mmCIF file of C-alpha atoms in Angstrom:
data_model
loop_
_atom_site.group_PDB
_atom_site.id
_atom_site.type_symbol
_atom_site.label_atom_id
_atom_site.label_comp_id
_atom_site.label_asym_id
_atom_site.label_seq_id
_atom_site.Cartn_x
_atom_site.Cartn_y
_atom_site.Cartn_z
ATOM 1 C CA MET A 1413 13.416 19.819 2.354
ATOM 2 C CA ARG A 1414 11.532 16.813 1.024
ATOM 3 C CA TYR A 1415 8.253 17.248 -0.761
ATOM 4 C CA GLY A 1416 5.575 16.472 1.785
ATOM 5 C CA GLY A 1417 2.538 16.296 -0.435
ATOM 6 C CA ASN A 1418 -0.429 18.566 -0.456
ATOM 7 C CA MET A 1419 -2.947 18.606 2.378
ATOM 8 C CA ARG A 1420 -5.710 18.121 -0.192
ATOM 9 C CA LEU A 1421 -4.438 14.603 -0.895
ATOM 10 C CA PHE A 1422 -5.116 13.673 2.719
ATOM 11 C CA GLU A 1423 -8.406 15.567 2.929
ATOM 12 C CA ALA A 1424 -9.778 14.007 -0.247
ATOM 13 C CA ALA A 1425 -8.658 10.542 0.827
ATOM 14 C CA GLY A 1426 -10.285 11.079 4.223
ATOM 15 C CA CYS A 1427 -13.541 11.887 2.436
ATOM 16 C CA GLY A 1428 -13.325 8.666 0.441
ATOM 17 C CA VAL A 1429 -12.648 10.341 -2.896
ATOM 18 C CA PHE A 1430 -10.862 8.496 -5.704
ATOM 19 C CA GLN A 1431 -7.750 10.475 -6.606
ATOM 20 C CA LEU A 1432 -5.994 10.577 -9.945
ATOM 21 C CA THR A 1433 -3.119 13.019 -9.581
ATOM 22 C CA ASP A 1434 0.167 13.909 -11.210
ATOM 23 C CA ASP A 1435 3.105 11.784 -10.128
ATOM 24 C CA LEU A 1436 4.914 14.255 -7.883
ATOM 25 C CA PRO A 1437 7.966 13.460 -5.773
ATOM 26 C CA GLY A 1438 6.911 12.441 -2.292
ATOM 27 C CA THR A 1439 3.424 11.228 -3.142
ATOM 28 C CA HIS A 1440 4.601 7.621 -2.883
ATOM 29 C CA GLN A 1441 5.939 8.381 0.586
ATOM 30 C CA TRP A 1442 2.366 8.761 1.836
ATOM 31 C CA PHE A 1443 0.205 6.787 -0.608
ATOM 32 C CA ALA A 1444 0.678 3.523 -2.504
ATOM 33 C CA PRO A 1445 0.162 4.026 -6.251
ATOM 34 C CA GLY A 1446 -2.550 1.745 -7.590
ATOM 35 C CA GLU A 1447 -3.662 0.858 -4.052
ATOM 36 C CA THR A 1448 -4.580 4.129 -2.324
ATOM 37 C CA ILE A 1449 -3.979 6.661 -5.096
ATOM 38 C CA VAL A 1450 -3.512 6.640 -8.866
ATOM 39 C CA THR A 1451 -0.888 8.819 -10.516
ATOM 40 C CA TYR A 1452 -0.084 9.780 -14.082
ATOM 41 C CA THR A 1453 3.164 10.873 -15.710
ATOM 42 C CA ASP A 1454 2.031 12.735 -18.829
ATOM 43 C CA ARG A 1455 -1.065 13.697 -20.806
ATOM 44 C CA ASP A 1456 -1.313 10.350 -22.603
ATOM 45 C CA ASP A 1457 -0.975 8.454 -19.330
ATOM 46 C CA LEU A 1458 -3.669 10.666 -17.792
ATOM 47 C CA ARG A 1459 -6.014 9.906 -20.684
ATOM 48 C CA ARG A 1460 -5.374 6.152 -20.339
ATOM 49 C CA GLN A 1461 -5.939 6.244 -16.584
ATOM 50 C CA VAL A 1462 -9.174 8.236 -16.906
ATOM 51 C CA MET A 1463 -10.577 5.858 -19.511
ATOM 52 C CA TYR A 1464 -9.547 2.816 -17.485
ATOM 53 C CA TYR A 1465 -11.026 3.940 -14.180
ATOM 54 C CA LEU A 1466 -14.226 5.214 -15.783
ATOM 55 C CA ALA A 1467 -14.711 1.688 -17.114
ATOM 56 C CA HIS A 1468 -13.759 0.024 -13.796
ATOM 57 C CA ALA A 1469 -15.978 1.624 -11.164
ATOM 58 C CA ASP A 1470 -15.556 -1.189 -8.626
ATOM 59 C CA GLU A 1471 -11.780 -0.857 -8.724
ATOM 60 C CA ARG A 1472 -12.071 2.926 -8.467
ATOM 61 C CA ARG A 1473 -14.302 2.609 -5.393
ATOM 62 C CA ALA A 1474 -11.949 0.059 -3.807
ATOM 63 C CA ILE A 1475 -8.963 2.402 -4.216
ATOM 64 C CA ALA A 1476 -10.947 5.292 -2.731
ATOM 65 C CA GLN A 1477 -11.979 3.129 0.239
ATOM 66 C CA ALA A 1478 -8.419 1.899 0.751
ATOM 67 C CA ALA A 1479 -7.185 5.504 0.746
ATOM 68 C CA GLN A 1480 -9.789 6.507 3.313
ATOM 69 C CA ASP A 1481 -8.898 3.559 5.541
ATOM 70 C CA HIS A 1482 -5.192 4.386 5.169
ATOM 71 C CA VAL A 1483 -5.653 8.039 6.134
ATOM 72 C CA TYR A 1484 -7.788 7.199 9.177
ATOM 73 C CA ALA A 1485 -5.250 4.581 10.259
ATOM 74 C CA HIS A 1486 -2.072 6.625 9.716
ATOM 75 C CA HIS A 1487 -2.624 10.319 9.004
ATOM 76 C CA THR A 1488 -4.969 11.944 11.520
ATOM 77 C CA TYR A 1489 -4.154 15.096 13.456
ATOM 78 C CA ASP A 1490 -3.910 13.030 16.650
ATOM 79 C CA GLN A 1491 -1.254 10.853 15.042
ATOM 80 C CA ARG A 1492 0.664 13.879 13.753
ATOM 81 C CA MET A 1493 0.614 15.468 17.208
ATOM 82 C CA GLN A 1494 1.898 12.250 18.746
ATOM 83 C CA VAL A 1495 4.847 12.306 16.329
ATOM 84 C CA LEU A 1496 5.632 15.872 17.428
ATOM 85 C CA VAL A 1497 5.343 14.958 21.108
ATOM 86 C CA ASP A 1498 7.650 12.000 20.559
ATOM 87 C CA LEU A 1499 10.187 14.244 18.819
ATOM 88 C CA VAL A 1500 10.366 16.736 21.663
ATOM 89 C CA SER A 1501 10.269 14.145 24.459
#
């Protein structure tokens, strides 16, 4: 079974929240790193990312907005149900 991500990633993105999360397998399947989500690989990378995005609020807001737009365009319950209907049709 492939890693499908955590529902919180989608919920937070839908709320327009900037997300800085660990770089887990499967995350890139749903979100584009640096465009709709930011990931880190280790503690030093996390520290660098936090410092960078604290200093670049406009970029942080743009990524959060892009994530929200992406979720509303591709990951709503209606869209998920349509995928299921298509699978059983």
